[in-house]
Coordinates of C-alpha atoms in Angstrom, one line a residue:
Chain A
M935 CA 0.0 -0.1 0.2
S936 CA 1.3 3.7 -0.7
L937 CA 2.2 5.7 1.7
L938 CA 0.9 8.8 0.3
E939 CA -1.6 8.8 -2.4
L940 CA -3.0 11.7 -4.1
H941 CA -6.2 11.2 -7.1
D942 CA -7.5 13.8 -8.9
V943 CA -6.5 16.5 -6.7
T944 CA -7.7 20.1 -7.4
A945 CA -6.9 23.5 -5.6
R946 CA -7.9 27.0 -6.1
Y947 CA -6.1 30.7 -5.2
G948 CA -9.5 32.5 -4.9
A949 CA -11.1 32.4 -8.3
S950 CA -8.0 30.9 -10.3
Q951 CA -7.9 27.0 -10.3
A952 CA -4.3 25.9 -9.8
L953 CA -4.5 22.1 -9.7
F954 CA -6.9 20.7 -12.2
G955 CA -6.2 17.3 -11.3
V956 CA -3.2 15.5 -9.8
D957 CA -2.2 12.1 -9.1
L958 CA 0.6 10.3 -7.6
A959 CA 1.6 7.5 -5.3
L960 CA 4.4 7.3 -3.3
A961 CA 5.6 4.0 -1.3
E962 CA 7.1 3.8 2.3
S963 CA 11.0 4.5 1.6
E964 CA 10.4 5.5 -1.9
V965 CA 12.0 8.7 -3.2
L966 CA 10.1 10.6 -5.5
A967 CA 10.7 13.6 -7.5
L968 CA 7.9 16.5 -8.2
M969 CA 9.0 17.9 -11.2
G970 CA 7.6 21.0 -13.9
R971 CA 8.0 24.1 -14.8
N972 CA 7.8 27.2 -13.1
G973 CA 3.8 27.4 -11.9
M974 CA 2.7 24.2 -12.8
G975 CA 1.5 23.4 -9.6
K976 CA 4.2 21.7 -7.8
S977 CA 4.1 23.9 -4.2
T978 CA 0.3 24.0 -4.7
T979 CA 0.4 20.3 -4.7
V980 CA 2.5 20.4 -1.4
K981 CA 0.3 22.7 0.1
A982 CA -2.8 20.6 -0.6
I983 CA -0.8 17.6 1.0
C984 CA -0.1 19.8 3.7
R985 CA -3.8 20.9 4.2
M986 CA -2.1 24.5 3.7
I987 CA -5.2 25.1 1.3
P988 CA -8.2 23.6 0.6
A989 CA -8.1 21.0 -1.9
G990 CA -10.0 18.9 -4.0
G991 CA -10.1 15.2 -4.7
T992 CA -8.6 12.3 -2.4
I993 CA -5.6 12.8 -0.1
R994 CA -4.7 9.8 1.6
F995 CA -1.4 9.4 4.0
D996 CA -1.1 5.8 5.2
G997 CA -4.7 5.0 4.4
R998 CA -6.1 8.0 6.3
D999 CA -8.2 10.7 4.2
L1000 CA -6.7 13.9 5.3
A1001 CA -9.6 16.5 4.2
R1002 CA -10.5 17.2 7.3
L1003 CA -7.7 17.2 9.4
P1004 CA -6.3 20.9 10.2
S1005 CA -2.4 21.4 8.7
H1006 CA -0.7 20.6 12.3
R1007 CA -2.7 17.2 12.4
V1008 CA -1.2 16.1 9.1
A1009 CA 2.5 17.0 10.4
R1010 CA 1.6 15.1 13.5
L1011 CA 0.1 12.1 11.2
G1012 CA 4.4 12.0 10.0
V1013 CA 4.5 14.5 7.1
G1014 CA 7.8 16.9 7.4
L1015 CA 7.7 19.8 5.4
V1016 CA 11.0 21.5 4.2
P1017 CA 9.2 24.9 3.0
E1018 CA 10.0 26.7 0.1
G1019 CA 12.1 29.9 1.1
R1020 CA 13.3 27.9 4.0
R1021 CA 11.1 30.0 6.3
C1022 CA 13.2 29.5 9.8
F1023 CA 12.2 30.9 12.9
R1024 CA 14.1 34.0 12.1
D1025 CA 14.5 35.2 16.2
L1026 CA 15.6 31.8 17.3
T1027 CA 18.8 30.3 17.8
V1028 CA 19.4 27.3 16.0
R1029 CA 19.1 25.3 18.9
E1030 CA 15.8 26.8 19.7
N1031 CA 14.6 26.3 16.3
L1032 CA 15.2 22.4 16.6
V1033 CA 13.9 21.9 20.0
A1034 CA 10.7 23.7 19.0
A1035 CA 9.9 21.5 16.8
A1036 CA 11.1 18.2 18.5
R1037 CA 9.3 15.1 18.9
P1038 CA 9.8 11.7 20.4
G1039 CA 11.9 9.5 17.8
P1040 CA 15.2 9.0 15.9
W1041 CA 16.0 12.0 15.0
D1042 CA 17.2 14.7 17.8
M1043 CA 19.8 17.2 18.0
A1044 CA 22.6 15.3 18.0
R1045 CA 21.7 13.0 14.8
V1046 CA 20.8 16.3 13.1
T1047 CA 24.0 17.9 13.9
A1048 CA 25.9 14.8 12.8
L1049 CA 24.2 15.2 9.6
F1050 CA 24.9 19.0 9.1
P1051 CA 27.9 19.9 11.3
R1052 CA 27.8 23.3 10.5
L1053 CA 24.1 23.4 12.7
G1054 CA 26.6 22.1 15.5
E1055 CA 29.1 25.1 15.3
R1056 CA 26.1 27.7 14.8
E1057 CA 23.7 26.1 17.7
G1058 CA 23.8 29.5 19.8
Q1059 CA 23.3 31.7 16.6
V1060 CA 19.9 33.4 16.1
A1061 CA 18.4 31.9 12.5
A1062 CA 18.3 35.5 10.8
S1063 CA 22.2 35.4 11.0
L1064 CA 22.5 32.4 9.3
S1065 CA 23.6 32.4 5.6
G1066 CA 21.0 31.2 2.8
G1067 CA 22.9 27.4 2.9
E1068 CA 23.0 27.1 6.6
Q1069 CA 19.3 28.2 6.9
Q1070 CA 18.1 25.5 4.4
M1071 CA 20.1 22.6 6.4
L1072 CA 18.1 24.4 9.5
A1073 CA 14.6 24.0 7.5
I1074 CA 15.4 20.8 7.0
G1075 CA 16.8 19.8 10.3
R1076 CA 13.8 21.2 11.9
A1077 CA 11.5 18.7 9.5
L1078 CA 14.0 15.9 10.5
M1079 CA 13.2 16.7 14.3
T1080 CA 9.3 16.1 14.0
N1081 CA 10.6 12.6 13.2
P1082 CA 8.4 12.5 10.0
R1083 CA 7.3 9.4 7.8
L1084 CA 7.5 11.1 4.8
L1085 CA 9.7 14.4 4.4
I1086 CA 8.8 16.8 1.5
L1087 CA 11.8 19.2 0.4
D1088 CA 10.0 22.0 -1.7
E1089 CA 13.4 23.7 -3.7
A1090 CA 15.7 23.0 -1.1
T1091 CA 18.3 23.8 -3.1
E1092 CA 17.3 27.0 -5.0
G1093 CA 19.5 29.9 -4.8
L1094 CA 22.3 28.4 -3.3
A1095 CA 25.5 28.4 -4.2
P1096 CA 27.2 25.2 -5.8
I1097 CA 29.2 23.7 -3.1
V1098 CA 26.1 24.3 -0.7
R1099 CA 23.9 22.5 -3.1
Q1100 CA 26.2 19.5 -3.0
E1101 CA 26.2 19.3 0.6
I1102 CA 22.6 19.4 0.6
W1103 CA 22.4 16.6 -1.8
A1104 CA 24.6 14.6 -0.1
A1105 CA 22.8 14.9 3.0
I1106 CA 19.3 13.9 1.2
A1107 CA 21.1 10.7 -0.5
R1108 CA 22.2 9.9 3.0
L1109 CA 18.8 10.2 4.4
R1110 CA 17.9 7.6 1.0
T1111 CA 20.6 5.2 2.3
E1112 CA 20.8 5.0 5.8
T1113 CA 16.8 5.9 6.9
A1114 CA 13.3 4.4 6.1
M1115 CA 12.0 7.7 5.3
A1116 CA 9.7 8.4 2.3
I1117 CA 11.3 11.6 0.8
L1118 CA 9.0 14.2 -2.1
V1119 CA 11.5 16.0 -3.7
I1120 CA 10.7 19.2 -5.5
D1121 CA 13.9 20.4 -7.5
K1122 CA 14.7 21.2 -11.3
S1123 CA 18.1 19.6 -11.0
L1124 CA 17.8 16.7 -13.4
S1125 CA 21.1 15.1 -12.7
E1126 CA 21.1 15.7 -9.0
L1127 CA 17.5 14.3 -9.0
R1128 CA 18.4 11.3 -11.0
A1129 CA 20.9 10.4 -8.3
V1130 CA 18.8 10.2 -5.6
C1131 CA 15.1 9.6 -6.6
D1132 CA 13.5 6.4 -7.6
R1133 CA 10.5 7.7 -9.7
A1134 CA 9.4 11.2 -10.9
V1135 CA 6.5 12.5 -11.7
M1136 CA 5.9 15.7 -13.8
L1137 CA 3.4 18.1 -13.6
E1138 CA 1.9 20.7 -16.1
R1139 CA -0.7 23.6 -16.0
G1140 CA -1.6 21.7 -12.6
R1141 CA -2.1 18.3 -13.8
S1142 CA 0.1 15.0 -13.5
V1143 CA 0.8 14.4 -17.3
W1144 CA 3.6 11.7 -16.6
T1145 CA 4.8 9.1 -14.1
G1146 CA 7.5 6.9 -14.3
D1147 CA 11.1 5.9 -12.9
M1148 CA 14.0 7.6 -13.5
A1149 CA 15.3 5.1 -15.9
S1150 CA 12.5 5.8 -18.4
L1151 CA 13.0 10.1 -17.8
T1152 CA 14.3 10.6 -21.1
P1153 CA 16.1 13.5 -22.2
E1154 CA 13.3 14.0 -24.6
I1155 CA 10.7 14.0 -21.8
A1156 CA 12.6 16.3 -19.2
E1157 CA 13.2 18.9 -22.3
R1158 CA 9.1 18.6 -22.7
Y1159 CA 8.0 18.9 -19.2
V1160 CA 11.1 20.9 -17.4
G1161 CA 12.8 22.5 -20.1
V1162 CA 15.9 20.8 -19.4
Chain B
M1190 CA 26.8 39.4 33.8
T1191 CA 24.8 41.3 30.9
R1192 CA 23.9 44.9 31.0
E1193 CA 19.9 43.6 31.7
R1194 CA 20.6 41.2 34.3
L1195 CA 22.5 43.8 36.2
F1196 CA 19.6 45.9 35.9
N1197 CA 17.2 43.3 36.8
A1198 CA 19.2 42.2 40.0
L1199 CA 19.6 46.2 40.9
L1200 CA 15.7 46.1 40.3
L1201 CA 15.0 43.2 42.7
A1202 CA 17.6 44.4 45.2
G1203 CA 15.3 47.7 45.3
L1204 CA 12.3 46.0 45.7
V1205 CA 13.9 44.3 48.9
L1206 CA 15.4 46.9 50.2
V1207 CA 13.6 49.8 49.8
P1208 CA 10.3 48.7 51.8
L1209 CA 13.1 47.6 54.7
A1210 CA 14.4 51.1 54.8
A1211 CA 10.8 52.3 54.9
Q1212 CA 10.3 50.3 57.9
A1213 CA 13.3 51.5 59.5
A1214 CA 12.4 55.0 58.9
D1215 CA 8.9 54.1 59.9
E1216 CA 7.3 55.1 56.7
P1217 CA 4.7 52.7 56.1
F1218 CA 3.2 54.6 53.2
T1219 CA 5.9 54.2 50.7
I1220 CA 5.8 50.2 51.8
T1221 CA 1.7 50.2 50.6
L1222 CA 2.9 52.0 47.3
A1223 CA 5.8 49.2 46.8
T1224 CA 2.8 46.7 47.5
R1225 CA 0.7 48.4 44.7
A1226 CA 3.7 48.6 42.3
V1227 CA 4.7 45.1 43.1
I1228 CA 0.9 43.5 42.6
L1229 CA 0.4 46.1 39.3
A1230 CA 3.7 44.2 38.1
L1231 CA 2.6 41.0 38.9
A1232 CA -0.8 42.0 36.8
A1233 CA 1.6 43.0 33.9
V1234 CA 3.7 39.8 34.3
G1235 CA 0.6 37.7 33.2
L1236 CA 0.0 39.8 30.3
N1237 CA 3.7 39.9 29.4
I1238 CA 3.2 36.2 28.9
A1239 CA 0.0 36.2 26.5
L1240 CA 1.7 39.9 24.9
G1241 CA 5.3 39.4 24.9
L1242 CA 5.7 35.6 24.1
G1243 CA 2.1 35.2 22.3
G1244 CA 2.0 38.1 20.5
L1245 CA -1.3 38.6 22.0
V1246 CA -2.8 42.4 22.5
S1247 CA -5.6 41.9 24.9
L1248 CA -7.6 44.7 25.9
G1249 CA -9.6 42.4 28.1
H1250 CA -7.3 41.7 31.0
A1251 CA -8.6 43.6 33.6
A1252 CA -11.8 40.9 33.4
F1253 CA -9.0 38.6 35.2
F1254 CA -8.1 41.2 37.4
G1255 CA -11.9 41.9 38.5
I1256 CA -12.1 38.4 38.8
G1257 CA -9.1 37.7 40.5
G1258 CA -10.6 40.8 43.1
Y1259 CA -14.2 39.4 43.2
A1260 CA -13.1 36.2 44.2
M1261 CA -11.5 37.7 47.2
G1262 CA -14.4 40.0 47.8
I1263 CA -17.0 37.3 47.5
L1264 CA -15.2 34.9 49.7
A1265 CA -14.3 37.2 52.7
S1266 CA -17.6 39.1 52.7
H1267 CA -19.1 35.5 53.3
A1268 CA -16.7 34.8 56.0
Q1269 CA -17.1 38.4 57.3
S1270 CA -21.1 37.8 57.4
Y1271 CA -20.9 34.1 58.4
A1272 CA -23.5 33.5 55.7
P1273 CA -22.6 30.5 53.4
L1274 CA -22.0 30.9 49.8
A1275 CA -24.4 27.9 48.7
E1276 CA -26.2 25.2 50.9
W1277 CA -26.7 23.2 48.0
P1278 CA -25.9 20.6 46.3
I1279 CA -22.9 21.2 48.8
L1280 CA -22.0 23.5 51.3
I1281 CA -19.7 26.1 50.4
E1282 CA -18.6 29.0 52.8
G1283 CA -16.6 31.8 52.5
T1284 CA -13.0 32.3 54.0
K1285 CA -10.4 34.3 55.2
S1286 CA -7.6 32.3 54.4
M1287 CA -5.2 34.1 51.4
P1288 CA -4.1 30.3 50.0
V1289 CA -7.5 29.5 49.3
I1290 CA -8.7 32.7 48.4
W1291 CA -5.5 32.6 45.7
L1292 CA -6.2 29.2 44.2
V1293 CA -9.9 30.4 43.6
A1294 CA -8.8 33.6 42.0
I1295 CA -6.3 31.3 40.1
L1296 CA -8.9 28.8 38.8
A1297 CA -11.7 31.4 38.7
S1298 CA -9.8 33.7 36.2
G1299 CA -8.0 30.8 34.6
L1300 CA -11.5 29.4 33.7
A1301 CA -12.4 32.7 32.2
A1302 CA -9.4 33.1 30.5
L1303 CA -9.9 29.3 28.8
V1304 CA -13.6 30.5 27.6
I1305 CA -12.7 34.0 26.5
G1306 CA -9.3 32.7 24.8
A1307 CA -10.9 29.3 23.1
L1308 CA -13.6 32.0 21.3
S1309 CA -11.0 35.2 20.9
L1310 CA -8.2 33.1 19.7
R1311 CA -10.3 32.3 16.3
T1312 CA -10.0 35.5 15.1
S1313 CA -6.4 38.1 15.3
G1314 CA -5.1 41.5 14.6
V1315 CA -7.3 44.1 15.6
Y1316 CA -10.4 42.0 16.0
F1317 CA -8.7 40.0 18.5
I1318 CA -7.9 43.3 20.2
M1319 CA -11.9 44.2 20.0
I1320 CA -13.2 41.1 20.8
T1321 CA -11.0 40.9 24.2
L1322 CA -12.3 44.1 25.1
A1323 CA -16.2 43.4 24.6
F1324 CA -15.7 40.4 26.5
G1325 CA -13.9 42.7 29.2
Q1326 CA -16.7 45.2 29.2
M1327 CA -19.1 42.3 29.2
F1328 CA -17.7 41.4 32.8
F1329 CA -17.3 44.9 34.0
F1330 CA -20.8 45.6 33.1
F1331 CA -22.0 42.6 35.1
T1332 CA -19.9 43.5 38.1
I1333 CA -22.0 46.8 38.0
S1334 CA -25.5 45.0 37.5
W1335 CA -24.5 42.7 40.3
A1336 CA -26.3 44.4 43.5
A1337 CA -25.5 41.2 46.2
Y1338 CA -21.8 42.2 45.6
G1339 CA -22.3 46.3 46.0
G1340 CA -23.2 46.7 42.3
E1341 CA -21.6 50.2 41.0
D1342 CA -20.4 50.7 44.8
G1343 CA -18.3 47.9 45.0
L1344 CA -17.5 45.7 48.1
S1345 CA -15.4 46.5 51.2
I1346 CA -13.5 44.1 53.5
Y1347 CA -13.1 45.0 57.0
V1348 CA -10.5 43.3 57.7
R1349 CA -7.3 41.8 55.3
N1350 CA -7.5 37.9 54.8
G1351 CA -4.9 35.9 56.6
F1352 CA -1.6 33.7 56.1
P1353 CA -0.5 31.2 58.2
G1354 CA 2.2 32.5 60.4
L1355 CA 2.1 35.9 59.5
N1356 CA 0.6 38.9 60.3
T1357 CA -0.6 40.6 57.1
L1358 CA -2.4 43.7 58.6
A1359 CA 1.2 44.8 59.2
P1360 CA 2.2 46.3 55.6
L1361 CA 5.9 44.5 55.6
P1362 CA 5.0 41.1 55.8
F1363 CA 1.7 41.5 53.2
Y1364 CA 4.5 42.9 50.9
G1365 CA 6.9 40.1 51.4
L1366 CA 3.8 38.0 50.4
C1367 CA 3.2 40.2 47.6
L1368 CA 7.3 40.1 46.3
V1369 CA 7.4 36.7 46.6
L1370 CA 4.4 35.8 44.4
L1371 CA 5.8 38.5 41.8
C1372 CA 9.3 36.0 41.9
A1373 CA 7.3 32.8 41.6
A1374 CA 5.5 34.6 38.3
L1375 CA 8.7 36.0 37.1
W1376 CA 10.5 32.3 37.4
L1377 CA 7.5 30.8 36.0
F1378 CA 7.7 33.4 32.7
D1379 CA 11.6 32.8 32.5
R1380 CA 11.3 29.1 32.5
L1381 CA 7.7 29.5 29.9
A1382 CA 10.2 31.4 27.6
K1383 CA 12.9 29.1 27.3
S1384 CA 11.0 25.9 27.4
P1385 CA 10.1 24.1 24.0
F1386 CA 6.6 25.4 24.9
G1387 CA 7.7 29.0 25.2
L1388 CA 10.2 28.6 22.0
A1389 CA 7.3 27.3 20.1
L1390 CA 4.8 29.8 21.0
G1391 CA 7.3 32.6 20.2
A1392 CA 7.8 31.0 16.8
A1393 CA 3.9 31.0 16.3
R1394 CA 4.0 34.8 16.8
Q1395 CA 6.6 35.0 13.9
V1396 CA 5.0 32.3 11.3
P1397 CA 2.0 30.5 12.5
A1398 CA 1.9 28.2 9.0
R1399 CA 5.6 27.1 9.7
V1400 CA 4.6 26.2 13.5
A1401 CA 1.5 23.9 12.1
A1402 CA 3.6 22.4 9.6
V1403 CA 6.0 21.0 12.4
G1404 CA 2.8 19.5 13.9
L1405 CA 2.2 22.4 16.8
D1406 CA -1.1 23.7 16.7
P1407 CA -0.6 27.5 17.0
T1408 CA -4.3 28.2 18.5
R1409 CA -3.5 25.4 21.3
L1410 CA -0.1 27.0 22.0
R1411 CA -1.8 30.5 22.1
L1412 CA -4.8 29.2 24.0
V1413 CA -2.5 27.8 26.9
A1414 CA -0.4 31.2 27.1
F1415 CA -3.5 33.2 27.6
V1416 CA -5.0 30.8 30.4
I1417 CA -1.7 31.0 32.2
S1418 CA -1.6 34.8 31.6
G1419 CA -5.2 35.0 32.9
A1420 CA -4.6 33.3 35.9
I1421 CA -1.7 35.1 37.0
T1422 CA -3.4 38.6 36.4
G1423 CA -6.3 37.2 38.6
L1424 CA -4.1 36.3 41.5
A1425 CA -2.8 39.8 41.0
G1426 CA -6.5 41.0 41.5
A1427 CA -7.2 39.1 44.4
L1428 CA -3.8 40.6 46.1
F1429 CA -4.9 44.1 45.1
A1430 CA -8.6 43.7 46.4
D1431 CA -6.5 42.8 49.8
L1432 CA -4.4 45.5 49.6
N1433 CA -7.3 47.9 49.2
R1434 CA -9.5 45.9 51.4
F1435 CA -12.1 46.7 48.6
V1436 CA -13.1 45.6 45.3
S1437 CA -15.3 47.4 42.8
P1438 CA -16.2 47.3 38.8
A1439 CA -13.1 49.9 38.4
M1440 CA -11.2 46.9 38.5
L1441 CA -12.8 45.7 35.4
S1442 CA -12.8 48.7 33.4
W1443 CA -11.2 48.9 29.8
Q1444 CA -9.1 51.8 31.4
M1445 CA -7.7 48.9 33.8
S1446 CA -6.9 46.9 31.0
G1447 CA -5.0 49.7 29.3
E1448 CA -3.1 50.3 32.6
I1449 CA -1.8 47.0 32.6
M1450 CA -0.9 47.2 29.2
V1451 CA 0.9 50.6 29.6
L1452 CA 2.9 49.0 32.2
V1453 CA 4.2 46.3 29.9
I1454 CA 5.2 48.5 27.1
L1455 CA 6.9 50.9 29.4
G1456 CA 9.2 48.5 31.2
G1457 CA 9.8 46.2 27.8
V1458 CA 7.4 43.8 26.1
G1459 CA 8.7 40.6 26.0
R1460 CA 11.4 41.3 28.6
L1461 CA 11.7 39.4 31.8
F1462 CA 11.4 42.6 34.1
G1463 CA 10.0 44.7 31.5
P1464 CA 6.5 45.0 33.7
V1465 CA 8.3 45.0 37.2
A1466 CA 10.2 48.1 35.5
G1467 CA 7.2 49.2 34.0
A1468 CA 5.2 48.9 37.2
V1469 CA 7.9 50.6 39.7
V1470 CA 7.9 53.8 37.4
Y1471 CA 4.4 54.3 36.8
V1472 CA 3.5 54.1 40.7
T1473 CA 6.6 56.5 41.2
L1474 CA 5.3 58.9 38.7
E1475 CA 1.3 58.3 39.8
H1476 CA 2.9 59.6 43.4
L1477 CA 4.9 62.5 42.4
L1478 CA 3.2 64.1 39.4
G1479 CA -0.2 62.8 41.2
G1480 CA 0.7 65.3 44.0
I1481 CA 1.2 68.2 41.5
T1482 CA -1.5 67.7 39.5
E1483 CA -4.7 65.4 38.9
F1484 CA -3.8 65.5 35.3
W1485 CA -0.7 63.5 35.3
H1486 CA -1.6 61.1 33.3
I1487 CA -0.7 63.9 30.5
F1488 CA 2.8 63.6 31.4
L1489 CA 2.3 59.6 31.3
G1490 CA 1.2 59.6 28.2
L1491 CA 4.5 61.7 26.8
I1492 CA 6.7 59.6 28.4
L1493 CA 5.1 56.8 26.8
L1494 CA 5.0 58.5 23.5
G1495 CA 8.9 58.6 24.1
I1496 CA 9.2 55.2 24.6
V1497 CA 7.1 54.1 21.9
L1498 CA 9.0 56.5 19.3
F1499 CA 12.4 56.2 20.8
A1500 CA 13.1 53.6 22.5
R1501 CA 11.2 50.4 21.6
G1502 CA 12.3 47.9 24.0
G1503 CA 10.9 49.9 26.8
I1504 CA 12.8 51.2 29.4
V1505 CA 14.6 47.8 29.8
G1506 CA 15.7 48.1 26.5
L1507 CA 16.7 51.6 27.3
V1508 CA 19.2 50.5 29.5
A1509 CA 20.2 47.1 28.2
G1510 CA 20.2 47.7 24.5
R1511 CA 17.7 46.2 22.3
G1512 CA 17.5 42.2 21.7
G1513 CA 16.1 40.5 24.4
G1514 CA 12.0 41.1 23.7
H1515 CA 10.3 42.2 20.5
D1516 CA 8.5 45.5 19.4

């Protein structure tokens, strides 16, 4: 059975409809790439999963319908979100950001700082004073501290220096090999996605238009739906 | 030691030493003034939990202050008249025991905060301010029409309530009790601010959606803070009524809510000792300027204007620098 299942999901922002029918399924321990050009509905799909916006269709997590749940209950079921733009708690220190999110489980301060040693070095520093890359690591660490079963990374490497991007991708690769966590990655870096993901779903104009494993994701398909 | 800690230590030392010096100089009125400052500081520490930690601008905290006051007034008046509060289904008699009165004040105001908070926290921003004000006014007009307990005239208590082993009628022991309770509330504020709960509450003030995304319900966090806040302000109300041996609807007026908020803003929103500094300055100004003109609030207004415009961390921020609280 799939851990996460979306069937014919629709969503709108006021009068304008953003999702017209998204289908995707993600199994336990699977790493899935959600891809598409800008404005095709990737982040809206994430917001719909996390119940940050109302959505039509069916969204199930671990067999449970998320339709009536508030956002925080979805997170408690085990959906950890690393939001686009990082959105750390700016006035709190690194440690406080992590402690505020902590829920019981294998992920604790020690394990997060082992994954991102830089966070350990900057433990007492307020989030607002961190570099973009460090804030991204903190956002991932914060999501891990909730001990999720599904980690959603929304544009986790966007706008970062190449060397920091490498660090983030290396951490994602470690999560894939060292944990049983399912991961949903939204990104445009095809080569990196190929290295860490099992399958991909392409979105176009608010619809899922292609689903397949990474081996069958040909350059033609990538060019057509992502433009790379 | 940081400048803020040094300032806090000096302020606390002043609160201990000034009444002792006043006692030695046989000036009980100074002790009464200090007691008033400490009790108002306690009420403001309560508000500081909602306002400083949770970012909840409540203009209805006088309701909790007054509920605490009336808890004391009702229990003590029944003890005074030997008439029970209720005979059915169980016999409830009045009491003059301070610990019991404090407990009732905390429970009653905490319960009121739970109900008011559960309804008010569905809104935010200016609507939250208005709905808390509306609830405050509702309680205010209720007490005005509550003839059994003095209505508009209020309720006088002839004897100060007792505390085991202390002569509470003497100003210094009563002051000591109030100071201990203020220190306990400050300790609680500090623990709350540093706890995961306090951190999450602070985070909910900044980005509520992200707090929900890590599995915490921002509304529940705020409600818990609001209840603790209301309960502490209620306790202060009980002490205030005991200090004056009088409780009246004025304790629940919207001006009282504003006064408590002024104390927090004057001292420094979110700062541990902000409400204490605010209350000490407020009561001192009230005493000094109030002796010169009855329109002393004009000067208070000018000072507040200066603080808001030029020292947004309040008095504590002015002395210790920015960084601890928030504006």
